[in-house]
């Protein structure tokens, strides 16, 4: 099928474009994973471990996307992330042509669909693809879907045929999630004192410390978007999108090159928060 504008296919960055080799260790049941371009030792895996290169995996995912959702891939953008000396990689594709408006009584924003693919060559993660959305107003990212489904996806291996089925369903899933966000934007939050907010946030995040640091973010989002559940959710996605002076949730510098993995873990943490009875009660008010 001819297109006036061709779907965008994104090149894997140079630091992730390398083949992988293996070398035996002194222990017969293990072997080293080696970056063939740099000679760096990336990890130790079981002797039966094997994997494709980052490029082969990410190119394969994109080719399937172009074949199945070509219109969505037009004008798409990508953000690459890596960790563990490039052994772990994430491709985060945003598709602005699949978007919707979220309106509150004080603010209007647009959210667009995103597809996130993970790949590891050191056994640190299985190959996975997730669906999500991004708020174009503040570039906060969010994984969409119920926590139980996200959790199951996070523990299952990637299957290309299942991914094709998910892609074909993705526009409907995005619309369903958008409708939920619109409902949250119309759902008013109760009026709490600071103490009340700390209690609510502690019950959702299961952390008194996080609740205390989250309160200024909630107040900031409420001042912009109004006193609604979507503003509360936006505070959570801010936490999952930034880790600096903008929100006060800095990451500790452990020197282990795991920042990107830690930020990805925060997105999963937020899906867990919105699945709590405490959040659901607010969303159903």
mmCIF file of N, CA and C in Angstrom, residues 104-109 135 137-138 140 185 220-228 230-231 234:
data_model
loop_
_atom_site.group_PDB
_atom_site.id
_atom_site.type_symbol
_atom_site.label_atom_id
_atom_site.label_comp_id
_atom_site.label_asym_id
_atom_site.label_seq_id
_atom_site.Cartn_x
_atom_site.Cartn_y
_atom_site.Cartn_z
ATOM 1 N N UNK A 104 -9.870 19.171 31.976
ATOM 2 C CA UNK A 104 -10.365 19.374 33.330
ATOM 3 C C UNK A 104 -11.040 20.737 33.378
ATOM 4 N N UNK A 105 -11.510 21.139 34.571
ATOM 5 C CA UNK A 105 -12.163 22.441 34.667
ATOM 6 C C UNK A 105 -11.182 23.594 34.567
ATOM 7 N N UNK A 106 -9.867 23.298 34.654
ATOM 8 C CA UNK A 106 -8.862 24.356 34.587
ATOM 9 C C UNK A 106 -7.852 24.183 33.466
ATOM 10 N N UNK A 107 -7.811 23.029 32.834
ATOM 11 C CA UNK A 107 -6.661 22.742 31.976
ATOM 12 C C UNK A 107 -7.031 21.724 30.900
ATOM 13 N N UNK A 108 -6.401 21.839 29.743
ATOM 14 C CA UNK A 108 -6.549 20.862 28.664
ATOM 15 C C UNK A 108 -5.176 20.378 28.250
ATOM 16 N N UNK A 109 -5.038 19.075 28.134
ATOM 17 C CA UNK A 109 -3.780 18.517 27.668
ATOM 18 C C UNK A 109 -4.073 17.431 26.648
ATOM 19 N N UNK A 135 1.878 12.370 28.238
ATOM 20 C CA UNK A 135 1.202 13.666 28.342
ATOM 21 C C UNK A 135 2.077 14.693 27.633
ATOM 22 N N UNK A 137 1.801 17.811 27.402
ATOM 23 C CA UNK A 137 1.961 19.073 28.129
ATOM 24 C C UNK A 137 3.203 19.048 29.004
ATOM 25 N N UNK A 138 3.422 17.924 29.683
ATOM 26 C CA UNK A 138 4.540 17.868 30.629
ATOM 27 C C UNK A 138 5.482 16.706 30.364
ATOM 28 N N UNK A 140 5.115 13.649 30.825
ATOM 29 C CA UNK A 140 5.044 12.538 31.767
ATOM 30 C C UNK A 140 4.624 11.278 31.033
ATOM 31 N N UNK A 185 -10.432 13.049 35.033
ATOM 32 C CA UNK A 185 -10.360 14.515 34.931
ATOM 33 C C UNK A 185 -11.656 15.175 35.385
ATOM 34 N N UNK A 220 0.963 21.022 43.380
ATOM 35 C CA UNK A 220 1.375 21.684 42.131
ATOM 36 C C UNK A 220 0.459 21.285 40.983
ATOM 37 N N UNK A 221 0.163 19.984 40.868
ATOM 38 C CA UNK A 221 -0.696 19.508 39.782
ATOM 39 C C UNK A 221 -2.131 20.000 39.953
ATOM 40 N N UNK A 222 -2.623 20.029 41.185
ATOM 41 C CA UNK A 222 -3.971 20.521 41.443
ATOM 42 C C UNK A 222 -4.094 21.992 41.067
ATOM 43 N N UNK A 223 -3.048 22.764 41.339
ATOM 44 C CA UNK A 223 -3.091 24.191 40.997
ATOM 45 C C UNK A 223 -3.162 24.389 39.483
ATOM 46 N N UNK A 224 -2.581 23.467 38.702
ATOM 47 C CA UNK A 224 -2.592 23.577 37.237
ATOM 48 C C UNK A 224 -3.839 22.957 36.618
ATOM 49 N N UNK A 225 -4.219 21.784 37.105
ATOM 50 C CA UNK A 225 -5.243 20.981 36.434
ATOM 51 C C UNK A 225 -6.588 20.982 37.151
ATOM 52 N N UNK A 226 -6.621 21.532 38.367
ATOM 53 C CA UNK A 226 -7.849 21.498 39.141
ATOM 54 C C UNK A 226 -7.827 20.358 40.139
ATOM 55 N N UNK A 227 -8.786 20.370 41.054
ATOM 56 C CA UNK A 227 -8.823 19.372 42.133
ATOM 57 C C UNK A 227 -9.580 18.136 41.647
ATOM 58 N N UNK A 228 -8.867 17.303 40.881
ATOM 59 C CA UNK A 228 -9.478 16.114 40.303
ATOM 60 C C UNK A 228 -8.499 14.951 40.337
ATOM 61 N N UNK A 230 -7.337 13.126 37.963
ATOM 62 C CA UNK A 230 -6.291 13.170 36.937
ATOM 63 C C UNK A 230 -5.088 13.988 37.418
ATOM 64 N N UNK A 231 -5.322 15.037 38.188
ATOM 65 C CA UNK A 231 -4.216 15.821 38.747
ATOM 66 C C UNK A 231 -3.388 14.972 39.701
ATOM 67 N N UNK A 234 -1.363 12.658 37.651
ATOM 68 C CA UNK A 234 -0.262 13.382 37.007
ATOM 69 C C UNK A 234 0.905 13.585 37.974
#
